[in-house]
Short mmCIF file of C-alpha atoms in Angstrom, two decimals:
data_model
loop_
_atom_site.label_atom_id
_atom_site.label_comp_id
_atom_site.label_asym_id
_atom_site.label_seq_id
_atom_site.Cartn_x
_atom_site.Cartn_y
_atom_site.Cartn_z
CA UNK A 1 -38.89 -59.67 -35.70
CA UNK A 2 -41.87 -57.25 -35.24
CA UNK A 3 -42.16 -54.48 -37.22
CA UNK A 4 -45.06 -51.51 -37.64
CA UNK A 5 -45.67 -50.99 -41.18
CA UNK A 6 -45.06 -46.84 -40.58
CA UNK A 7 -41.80 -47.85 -38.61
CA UNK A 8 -38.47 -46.68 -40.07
CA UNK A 9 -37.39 -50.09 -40.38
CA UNK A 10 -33.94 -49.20 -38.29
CA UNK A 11 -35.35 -48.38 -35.13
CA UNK A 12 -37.30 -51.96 -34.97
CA UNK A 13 -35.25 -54.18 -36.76
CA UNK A 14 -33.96 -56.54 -34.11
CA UNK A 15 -30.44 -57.11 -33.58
CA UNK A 16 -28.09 -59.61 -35.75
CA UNK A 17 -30.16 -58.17 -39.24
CA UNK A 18 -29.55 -54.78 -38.90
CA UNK A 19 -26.74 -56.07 -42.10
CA UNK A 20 -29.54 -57.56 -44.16
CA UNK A 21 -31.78 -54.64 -43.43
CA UNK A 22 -29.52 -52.15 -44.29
CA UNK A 23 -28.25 -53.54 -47.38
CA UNK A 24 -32.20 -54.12 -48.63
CA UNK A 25 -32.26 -50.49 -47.66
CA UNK A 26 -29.57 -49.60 -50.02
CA UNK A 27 -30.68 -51.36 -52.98
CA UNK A 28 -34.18 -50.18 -52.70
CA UNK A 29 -32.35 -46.39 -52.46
CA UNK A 30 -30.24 -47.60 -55.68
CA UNK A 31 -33.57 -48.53 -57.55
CA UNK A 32 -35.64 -45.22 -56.58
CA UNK A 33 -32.85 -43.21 -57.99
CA UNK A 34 -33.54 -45.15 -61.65
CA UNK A 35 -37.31 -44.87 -61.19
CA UNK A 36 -37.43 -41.06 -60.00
CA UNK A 37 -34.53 -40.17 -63.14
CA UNK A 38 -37.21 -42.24 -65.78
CA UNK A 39 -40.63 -41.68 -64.27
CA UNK A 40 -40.41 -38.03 -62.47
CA UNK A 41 -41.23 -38.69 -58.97
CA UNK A 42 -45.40 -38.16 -59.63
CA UNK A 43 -45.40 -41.18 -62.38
CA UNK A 44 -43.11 -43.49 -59.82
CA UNK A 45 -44.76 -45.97 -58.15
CA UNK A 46 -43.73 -47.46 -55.02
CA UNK A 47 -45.29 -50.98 -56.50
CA UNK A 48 -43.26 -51.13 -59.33
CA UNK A 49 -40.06 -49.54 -57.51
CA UNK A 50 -40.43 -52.99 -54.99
CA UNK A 51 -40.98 -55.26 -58.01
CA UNK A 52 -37.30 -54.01 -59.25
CA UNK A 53 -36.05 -55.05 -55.90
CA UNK A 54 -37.63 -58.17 -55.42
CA UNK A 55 -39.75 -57.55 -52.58
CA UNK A 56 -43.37 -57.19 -51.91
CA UNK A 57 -44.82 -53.56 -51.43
CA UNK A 58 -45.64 -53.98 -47.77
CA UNK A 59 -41.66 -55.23 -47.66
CA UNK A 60 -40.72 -51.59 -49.08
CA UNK A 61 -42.87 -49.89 -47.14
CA UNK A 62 -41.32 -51.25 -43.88
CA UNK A 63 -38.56 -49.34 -44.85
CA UNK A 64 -40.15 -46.35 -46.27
CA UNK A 65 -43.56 -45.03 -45.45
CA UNK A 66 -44.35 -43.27 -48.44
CA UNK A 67 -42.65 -42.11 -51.80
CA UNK A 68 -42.46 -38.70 -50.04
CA UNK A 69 -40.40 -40.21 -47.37
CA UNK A 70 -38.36 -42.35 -49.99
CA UNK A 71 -37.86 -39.51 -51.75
CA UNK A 72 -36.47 -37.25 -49.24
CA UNK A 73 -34.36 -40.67 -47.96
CA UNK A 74 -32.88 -40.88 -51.79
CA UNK A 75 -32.03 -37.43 -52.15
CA UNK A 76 -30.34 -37.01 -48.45
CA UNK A 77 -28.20 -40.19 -48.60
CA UNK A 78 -26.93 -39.02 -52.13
CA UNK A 79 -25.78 -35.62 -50.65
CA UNK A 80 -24.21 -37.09 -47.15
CA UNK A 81 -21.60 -39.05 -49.16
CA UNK A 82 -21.14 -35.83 -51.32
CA UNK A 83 -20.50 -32.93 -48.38
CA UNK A 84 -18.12 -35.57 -46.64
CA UNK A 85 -16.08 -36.01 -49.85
CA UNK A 86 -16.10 -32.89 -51.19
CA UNK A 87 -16.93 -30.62 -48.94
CA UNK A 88 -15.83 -31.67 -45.53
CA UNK A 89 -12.86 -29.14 -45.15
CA UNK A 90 -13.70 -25.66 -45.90
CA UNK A 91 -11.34 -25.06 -49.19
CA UNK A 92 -8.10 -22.49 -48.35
CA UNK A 93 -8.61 -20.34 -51.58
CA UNK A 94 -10.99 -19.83 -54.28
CA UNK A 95 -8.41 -21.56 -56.24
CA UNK A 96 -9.13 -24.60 -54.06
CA UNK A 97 -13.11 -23.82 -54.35
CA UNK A 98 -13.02 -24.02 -58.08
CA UNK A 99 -10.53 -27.49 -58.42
CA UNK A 100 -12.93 -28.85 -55.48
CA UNK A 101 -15.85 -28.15 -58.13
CA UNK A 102 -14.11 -29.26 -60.71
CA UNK A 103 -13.40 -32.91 -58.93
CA UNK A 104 -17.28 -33.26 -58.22
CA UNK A 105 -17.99 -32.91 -62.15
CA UNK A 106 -15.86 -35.27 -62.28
CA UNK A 107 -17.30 -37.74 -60.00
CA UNK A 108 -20.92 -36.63 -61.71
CA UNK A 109 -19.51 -37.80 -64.71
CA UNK A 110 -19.05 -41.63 -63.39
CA UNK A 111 -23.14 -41.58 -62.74
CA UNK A 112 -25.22 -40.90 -65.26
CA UNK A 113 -28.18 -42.27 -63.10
CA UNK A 114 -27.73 -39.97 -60.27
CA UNK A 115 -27.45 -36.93 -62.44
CA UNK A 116 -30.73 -37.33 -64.75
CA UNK A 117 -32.39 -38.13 -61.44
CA UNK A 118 -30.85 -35.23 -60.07
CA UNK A 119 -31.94 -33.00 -63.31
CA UNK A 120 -35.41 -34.05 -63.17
CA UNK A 121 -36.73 -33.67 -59.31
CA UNK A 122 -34.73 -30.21 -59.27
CA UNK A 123 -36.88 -29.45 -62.34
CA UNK A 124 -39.81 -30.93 -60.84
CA UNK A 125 -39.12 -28.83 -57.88
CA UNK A 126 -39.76 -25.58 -58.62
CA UNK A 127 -43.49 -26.14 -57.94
CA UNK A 128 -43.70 -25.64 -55.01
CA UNK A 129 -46.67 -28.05 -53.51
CA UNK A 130 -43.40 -30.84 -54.85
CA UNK A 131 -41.90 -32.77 -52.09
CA UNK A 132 -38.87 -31.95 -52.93
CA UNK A 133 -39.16 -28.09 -53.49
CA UNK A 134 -37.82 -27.17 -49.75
CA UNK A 135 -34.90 -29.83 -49.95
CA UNK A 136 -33.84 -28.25 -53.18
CA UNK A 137 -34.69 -24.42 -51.76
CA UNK A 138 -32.36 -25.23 -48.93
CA UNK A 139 -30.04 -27.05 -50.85
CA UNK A 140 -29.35 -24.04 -52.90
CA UNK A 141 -29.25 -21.46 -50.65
CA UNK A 142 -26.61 -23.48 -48.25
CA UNK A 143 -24.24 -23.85 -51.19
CA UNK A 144 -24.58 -20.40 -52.49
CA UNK A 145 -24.02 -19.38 -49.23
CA UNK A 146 -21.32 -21.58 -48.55
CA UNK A 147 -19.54 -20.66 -52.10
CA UNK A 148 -19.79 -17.25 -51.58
CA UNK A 149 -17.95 -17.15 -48.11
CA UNK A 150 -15.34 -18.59 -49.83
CA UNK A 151 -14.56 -16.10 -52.48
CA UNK A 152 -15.23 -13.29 -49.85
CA UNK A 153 -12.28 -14.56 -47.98
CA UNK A 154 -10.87 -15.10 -51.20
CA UNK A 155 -11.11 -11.48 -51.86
CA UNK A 156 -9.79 -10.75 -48.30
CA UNK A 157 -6.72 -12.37 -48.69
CA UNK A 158 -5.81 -10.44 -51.74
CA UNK A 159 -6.74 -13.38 -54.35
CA UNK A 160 -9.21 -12.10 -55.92
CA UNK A 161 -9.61 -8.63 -57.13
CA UNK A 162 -11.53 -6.21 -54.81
CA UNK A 163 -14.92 -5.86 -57.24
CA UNK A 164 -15.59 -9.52 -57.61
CA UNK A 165 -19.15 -10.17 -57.49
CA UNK A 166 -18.69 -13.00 -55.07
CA UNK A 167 -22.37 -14.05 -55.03
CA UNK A 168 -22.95 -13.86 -58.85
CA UNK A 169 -20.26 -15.85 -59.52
CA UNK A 170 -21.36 -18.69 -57.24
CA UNK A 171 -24.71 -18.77 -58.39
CA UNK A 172 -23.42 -18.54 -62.05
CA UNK A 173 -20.94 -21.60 -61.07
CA UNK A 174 -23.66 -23.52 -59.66
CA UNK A 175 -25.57 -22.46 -63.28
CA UNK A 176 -22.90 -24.17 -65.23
CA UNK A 177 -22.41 -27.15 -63.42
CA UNK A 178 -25.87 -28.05 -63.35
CA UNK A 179 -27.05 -26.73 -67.60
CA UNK A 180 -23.84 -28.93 -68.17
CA UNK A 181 -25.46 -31.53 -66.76
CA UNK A 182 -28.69 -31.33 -68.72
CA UNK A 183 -26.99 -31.55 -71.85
CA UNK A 184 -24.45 -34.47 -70.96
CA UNK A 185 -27.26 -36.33 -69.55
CA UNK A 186 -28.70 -35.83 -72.70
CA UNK A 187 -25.73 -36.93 -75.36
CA UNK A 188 -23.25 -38.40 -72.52
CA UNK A 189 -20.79 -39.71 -75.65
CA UNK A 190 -20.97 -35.80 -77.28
CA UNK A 191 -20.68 -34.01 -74.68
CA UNK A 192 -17.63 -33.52 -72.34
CA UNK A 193 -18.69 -32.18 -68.72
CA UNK A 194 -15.46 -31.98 -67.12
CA UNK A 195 -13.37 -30.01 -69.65
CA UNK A 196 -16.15 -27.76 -70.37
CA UNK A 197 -16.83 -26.86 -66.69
CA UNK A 198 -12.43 -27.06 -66.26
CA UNK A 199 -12.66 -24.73 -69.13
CA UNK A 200 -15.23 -22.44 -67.22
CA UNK A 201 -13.46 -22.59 -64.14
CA UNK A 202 -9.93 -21.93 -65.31
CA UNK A 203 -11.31 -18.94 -67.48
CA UNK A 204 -13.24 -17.12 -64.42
CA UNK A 205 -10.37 -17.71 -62.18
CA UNK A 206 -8.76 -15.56 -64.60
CA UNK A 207 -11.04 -12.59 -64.92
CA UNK A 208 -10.96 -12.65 -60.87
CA UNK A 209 -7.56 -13.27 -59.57
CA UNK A 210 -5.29 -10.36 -59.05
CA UNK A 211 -2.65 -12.34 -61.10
CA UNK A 212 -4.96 -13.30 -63.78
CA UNK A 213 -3.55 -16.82 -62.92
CA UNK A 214 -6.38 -19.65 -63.68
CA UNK A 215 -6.98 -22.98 -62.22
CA UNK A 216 -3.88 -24.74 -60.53
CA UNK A 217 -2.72 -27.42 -63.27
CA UNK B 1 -68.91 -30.85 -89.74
CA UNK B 2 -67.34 -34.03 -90.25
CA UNK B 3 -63.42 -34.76 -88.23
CA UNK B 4 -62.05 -38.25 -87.51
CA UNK B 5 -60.88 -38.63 -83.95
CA UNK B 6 -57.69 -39.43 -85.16
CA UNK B 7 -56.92 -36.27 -87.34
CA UNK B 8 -55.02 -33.58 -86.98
CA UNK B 9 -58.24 -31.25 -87.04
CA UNK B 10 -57.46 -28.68 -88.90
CA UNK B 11 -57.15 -30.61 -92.50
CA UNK B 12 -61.01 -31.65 -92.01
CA UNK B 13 -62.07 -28.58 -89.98
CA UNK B 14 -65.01 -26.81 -92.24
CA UNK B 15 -64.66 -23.42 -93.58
CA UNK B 16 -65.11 -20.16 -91.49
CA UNK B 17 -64.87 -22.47 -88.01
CA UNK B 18 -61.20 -22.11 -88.39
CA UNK B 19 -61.04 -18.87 -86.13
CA UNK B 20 -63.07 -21.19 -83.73
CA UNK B 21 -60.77 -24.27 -83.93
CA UNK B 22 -57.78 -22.65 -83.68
CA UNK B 23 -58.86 -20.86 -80.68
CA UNK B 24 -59.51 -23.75 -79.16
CA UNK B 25 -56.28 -25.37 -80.38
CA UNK B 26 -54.09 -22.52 -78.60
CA UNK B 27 -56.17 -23.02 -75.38
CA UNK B 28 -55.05 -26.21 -75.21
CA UNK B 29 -51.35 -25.70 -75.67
CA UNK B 30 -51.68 -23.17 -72.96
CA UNK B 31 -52.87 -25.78 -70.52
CA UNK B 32 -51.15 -28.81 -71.63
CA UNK B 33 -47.65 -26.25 -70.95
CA UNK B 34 -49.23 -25.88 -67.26
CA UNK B 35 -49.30 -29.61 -66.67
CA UNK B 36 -46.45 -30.77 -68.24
CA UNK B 37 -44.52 -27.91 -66.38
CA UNK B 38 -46.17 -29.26 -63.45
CA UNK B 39 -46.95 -32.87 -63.83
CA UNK B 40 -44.15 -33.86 -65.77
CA UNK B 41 -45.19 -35.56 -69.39
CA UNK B 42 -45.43 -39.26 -67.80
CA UNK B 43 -47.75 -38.22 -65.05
CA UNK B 44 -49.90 -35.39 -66.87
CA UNK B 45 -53.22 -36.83 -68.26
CA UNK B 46 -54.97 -35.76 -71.92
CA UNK B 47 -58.40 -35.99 -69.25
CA UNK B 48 -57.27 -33.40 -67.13
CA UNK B 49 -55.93 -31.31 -70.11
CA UNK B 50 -59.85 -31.17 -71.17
CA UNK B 51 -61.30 -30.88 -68.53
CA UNK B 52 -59.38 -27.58 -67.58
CA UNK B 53 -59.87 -26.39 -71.02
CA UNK B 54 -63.60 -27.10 -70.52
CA UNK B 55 -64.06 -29.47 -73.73
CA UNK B 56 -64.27 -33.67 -73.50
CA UNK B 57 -61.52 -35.78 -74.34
CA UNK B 58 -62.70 -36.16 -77.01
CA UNK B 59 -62.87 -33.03 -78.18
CA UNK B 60 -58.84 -32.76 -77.41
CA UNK B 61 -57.99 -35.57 -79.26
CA UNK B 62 -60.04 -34.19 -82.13
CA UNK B 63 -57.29 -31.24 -82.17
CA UNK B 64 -54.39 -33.96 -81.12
CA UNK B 65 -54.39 -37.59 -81.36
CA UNK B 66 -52.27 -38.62 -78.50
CA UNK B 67 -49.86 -37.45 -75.39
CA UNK B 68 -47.28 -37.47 -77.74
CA UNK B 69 -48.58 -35.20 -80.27
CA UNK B 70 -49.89 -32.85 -77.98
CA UNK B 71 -46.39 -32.67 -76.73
CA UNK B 72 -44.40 -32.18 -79.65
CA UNK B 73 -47.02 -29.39 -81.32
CA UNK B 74 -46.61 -27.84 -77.42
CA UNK B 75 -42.60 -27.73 -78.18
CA UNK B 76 -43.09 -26.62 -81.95
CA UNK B 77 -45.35 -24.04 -80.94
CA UNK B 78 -42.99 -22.50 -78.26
CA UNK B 79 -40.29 -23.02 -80.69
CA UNK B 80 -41.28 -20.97 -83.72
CA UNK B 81 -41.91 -18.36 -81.83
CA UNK B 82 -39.23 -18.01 -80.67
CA UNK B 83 -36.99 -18.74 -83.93
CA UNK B 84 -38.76 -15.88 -85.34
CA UNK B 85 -38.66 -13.42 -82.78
CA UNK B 86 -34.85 -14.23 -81.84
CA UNK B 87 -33.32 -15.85 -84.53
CA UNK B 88 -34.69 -14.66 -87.55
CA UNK B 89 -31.56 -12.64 -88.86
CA UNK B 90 -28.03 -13.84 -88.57
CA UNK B 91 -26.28 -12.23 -85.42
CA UNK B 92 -23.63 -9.44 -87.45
CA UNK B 93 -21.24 -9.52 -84.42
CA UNK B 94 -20.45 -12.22 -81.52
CA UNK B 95 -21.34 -8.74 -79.50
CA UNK B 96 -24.64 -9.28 -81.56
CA UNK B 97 -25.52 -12.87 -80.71
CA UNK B 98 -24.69 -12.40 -77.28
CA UNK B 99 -26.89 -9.66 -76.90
CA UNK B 100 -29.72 -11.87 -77.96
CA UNK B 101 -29.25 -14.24 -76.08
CA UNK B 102 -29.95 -11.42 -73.50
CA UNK B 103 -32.96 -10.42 -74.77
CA UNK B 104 -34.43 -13.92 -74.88
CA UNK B 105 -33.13 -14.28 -71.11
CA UNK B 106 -35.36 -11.64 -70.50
CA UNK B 107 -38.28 -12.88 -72.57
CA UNK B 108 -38.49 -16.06 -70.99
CA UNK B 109 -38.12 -14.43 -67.44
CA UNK B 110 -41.90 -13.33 -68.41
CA UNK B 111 -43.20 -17.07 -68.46
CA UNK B 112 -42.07 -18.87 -65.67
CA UNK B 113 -44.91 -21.77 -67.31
CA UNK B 114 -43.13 -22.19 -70.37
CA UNK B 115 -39.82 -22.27 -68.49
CA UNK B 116 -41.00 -24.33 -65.44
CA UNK B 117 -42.31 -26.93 -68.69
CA UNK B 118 -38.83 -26.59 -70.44
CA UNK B 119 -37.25 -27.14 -67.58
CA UNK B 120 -38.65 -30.68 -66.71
CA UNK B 121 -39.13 -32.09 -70.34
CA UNK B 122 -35.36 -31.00 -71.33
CA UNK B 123 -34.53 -33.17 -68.08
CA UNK B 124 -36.84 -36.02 -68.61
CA UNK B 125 -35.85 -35.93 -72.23
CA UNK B 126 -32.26 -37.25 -71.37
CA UNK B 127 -33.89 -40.96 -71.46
CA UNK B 128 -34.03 -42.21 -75.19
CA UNK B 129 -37.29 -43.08 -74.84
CA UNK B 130 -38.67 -40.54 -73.95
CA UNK B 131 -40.86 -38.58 -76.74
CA UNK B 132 -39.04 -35.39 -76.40
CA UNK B 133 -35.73 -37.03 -76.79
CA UNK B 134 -35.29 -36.47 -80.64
CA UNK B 135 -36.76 -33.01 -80.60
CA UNK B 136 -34.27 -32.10 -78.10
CA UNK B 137 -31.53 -33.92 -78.74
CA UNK B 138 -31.91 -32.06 -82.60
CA UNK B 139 -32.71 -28.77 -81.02
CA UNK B 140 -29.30 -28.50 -78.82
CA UNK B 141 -27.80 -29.56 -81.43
CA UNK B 142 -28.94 -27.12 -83.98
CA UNK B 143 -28.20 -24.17 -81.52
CA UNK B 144 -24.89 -25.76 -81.21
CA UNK B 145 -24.09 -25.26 -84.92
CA UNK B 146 -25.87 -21.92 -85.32
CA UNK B 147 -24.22 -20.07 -82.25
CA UNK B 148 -20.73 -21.97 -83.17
CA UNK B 149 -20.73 -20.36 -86.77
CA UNK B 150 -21.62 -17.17 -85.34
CA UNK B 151 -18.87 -16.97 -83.11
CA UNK B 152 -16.08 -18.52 -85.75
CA UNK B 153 -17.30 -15.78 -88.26
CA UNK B 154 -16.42 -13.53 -85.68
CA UNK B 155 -12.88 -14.90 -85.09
CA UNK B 156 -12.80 -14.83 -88.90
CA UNK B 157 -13.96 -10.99 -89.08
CA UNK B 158 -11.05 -10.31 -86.63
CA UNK B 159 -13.90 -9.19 -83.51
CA UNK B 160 -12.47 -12.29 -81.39
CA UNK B 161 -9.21 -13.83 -80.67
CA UNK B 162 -7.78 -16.32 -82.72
CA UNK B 163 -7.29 -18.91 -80.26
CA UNK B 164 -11.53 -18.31 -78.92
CA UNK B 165 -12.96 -22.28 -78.50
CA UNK B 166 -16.12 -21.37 -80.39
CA UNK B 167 -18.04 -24.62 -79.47
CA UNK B 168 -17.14 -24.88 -75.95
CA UNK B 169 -17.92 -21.10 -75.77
CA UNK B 170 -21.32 -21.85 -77.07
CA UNK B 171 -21.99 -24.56 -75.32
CA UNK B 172 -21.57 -22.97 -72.12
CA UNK B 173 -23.50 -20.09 -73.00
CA UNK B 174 -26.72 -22.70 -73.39
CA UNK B 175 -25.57 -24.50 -70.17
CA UNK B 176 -25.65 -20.84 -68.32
CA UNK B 177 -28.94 -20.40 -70.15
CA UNK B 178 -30.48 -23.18 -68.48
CA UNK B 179 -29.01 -23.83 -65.35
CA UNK B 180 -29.72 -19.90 -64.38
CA UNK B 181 -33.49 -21.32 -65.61
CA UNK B 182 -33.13 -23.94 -62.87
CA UNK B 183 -32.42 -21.45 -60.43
CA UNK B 184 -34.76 -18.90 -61.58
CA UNK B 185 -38.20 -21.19 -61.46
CA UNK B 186 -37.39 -22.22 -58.14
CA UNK B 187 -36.99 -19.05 -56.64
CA UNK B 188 -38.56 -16.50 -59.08
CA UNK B 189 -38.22 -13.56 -56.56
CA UNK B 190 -34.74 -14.84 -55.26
CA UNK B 191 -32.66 -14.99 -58.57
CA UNK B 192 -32.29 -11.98 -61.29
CA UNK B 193 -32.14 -14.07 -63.96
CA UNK B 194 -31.62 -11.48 -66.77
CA UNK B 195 -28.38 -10.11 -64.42
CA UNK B 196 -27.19 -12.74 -64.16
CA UNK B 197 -27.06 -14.32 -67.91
CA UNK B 198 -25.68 -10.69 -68.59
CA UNK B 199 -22.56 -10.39 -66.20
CA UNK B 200 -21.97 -13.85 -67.74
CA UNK B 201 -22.17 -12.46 -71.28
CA UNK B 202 -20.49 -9.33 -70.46
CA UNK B 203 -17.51 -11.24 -68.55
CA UNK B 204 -17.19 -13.75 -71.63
CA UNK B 205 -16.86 -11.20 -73.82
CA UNK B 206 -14.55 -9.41 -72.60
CA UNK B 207 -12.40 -12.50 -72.49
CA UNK B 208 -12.57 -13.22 -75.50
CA UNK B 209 -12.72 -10.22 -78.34
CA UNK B 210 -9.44 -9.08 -79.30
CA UNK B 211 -10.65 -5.01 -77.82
CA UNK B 212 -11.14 -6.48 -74.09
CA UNK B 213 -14.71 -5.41 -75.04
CA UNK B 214 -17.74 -6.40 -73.36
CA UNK B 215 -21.63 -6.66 -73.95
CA UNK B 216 -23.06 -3.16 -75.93
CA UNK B 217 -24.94 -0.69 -73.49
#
């Protein structure tokens, strides 16, 4: 099996270890998620990310070329299994948005790993020379965009009252969810994501619905 | 003038070069807030702190003696400001409290720095061992307590409802608080930080006070 050391690792792995290859690949994503949630991504080192694996550097960097490139890998792979679970039917209400929120706090709640990682490169972010800056700047702006077409029809079909600020409230949803998951990563025995963001949802449903009704039980 | 590298500099500092030390002293906060906004505190360097400040390491650790203690004097610093500007009466009103709350929205959208560097540490900080964990960990914890007991004397004094969940209330206020900081130091121009945290205040308000009243003009 040849491989070039700036190779993807997929495209030249030959046929029959594409398994093997692919699960190395996932446990070296698993680790980088633990380094970049401890270390930042700038103090992560691609040496000591292998080490936790059990491989050699060079072995790593068959897969991955650099830590920008692991990086971006991490961060991608973590958000395909997300939009197919959570988002992958447009919801019919902004009843529907808010419980589909609601179930991804939930599933935030089950990995504390993911999150802290997730709290720290969105913080590291907002410099932009960071590798990360654009995925996060894009990131953003999709779901903001993609929240707020969802209240608009919301508003459309009579929902939700005629003045709701449809793009404040997104943003301000997408606030919550991720200041609630500063503070849980930081006391995840004190504090209790899910009913405080349930809470949040069920109470702004309220102020925006016609009926005043809050989130479906 | 005589200093041990390992003091705290100002105890041994001779007379009449205290304007001069703590000049210097303030300088370096300024820049250690620029690289541990940017950096991160496991990747920023005490070496490149100096050197930006135009002094020797040396020199730095003459004022600090380590990472650490140039980090927590960079939180303490930032923090008793801000206790005294903010916090220094007891809110009369939840009206009161939310409205500063406001206010310091609106003073921290004047130094993206300082919120860029709260940002990061506050999401670093979620590992134990990391040096910012206690000071955190105590901080949330203290505005916890403060903002709770402002809110319950309000239930108390009849301004909210009966049935108002004073510590989720609060807590959500401080996750809107930072996530909208998230938001903000990624895209400065983009977000309107200050509306936002103030349709949120206004809206949870109004849900909660027995009048159906929001934020004051």
């Amino acid at each position: 099996m040849s491989t070039s050391r700036g190779g993807n690792g997929r495209r030249t792995a030959a046929r029959g270890t594409y398994a093997v290859g692919d699960e190395r690949r996932l446990r070296i994503l698993d680790a980088a998620v633990e380094h970049f949630a401890q270390w930042g991504f700038h103090a992560s080192s691609l040496a000591r990310i292998a080490k936790d694996v059990g491989i050699t550097q060079g072995g790593l960097l068959h897969h991955f070329r650099s830590k920008e490139s692991l990086l971006v890998a991490v961060l991608e792979h973590s958000d395909e299994q997300d939009v197919e679970r959570f988002f992958g039917t447009e919801p019919a209400s902004a009843a529907e948005c808010f419980t589909t929120l609601t179930r991804l706090a939930s599933h935030n709640a089950t990995r504390l790993g993911r999150v802290k990682m997730f709290n720290v490169l969105l913080a590291e972010a907002s410099n932009p020379g960071h590798p990360a800056h654009a995925y996060f700047t894009r990131r953003n702006s999709e779901v903001l965009r993609r929240m707020t077409g969802s209240l608009r029809r919301a508003v459309d079909s009579g929902e939700l009252k005629p003045d709701a600020d449809c793009p404040a409230v997104a943003r301000e949803a997408i606030a919550v969810m991720d200041g609630l998951q500063l503070q849980w990563a930081l006391d995840p025995e004190g504090v209790d994501m899910v009913a405080q963001f349930r809470a949040y949802a069920d109470r702004t449903l309220r102020a925006i619905t016609v009926t005043g009704r809050g989130l479906p039980a």
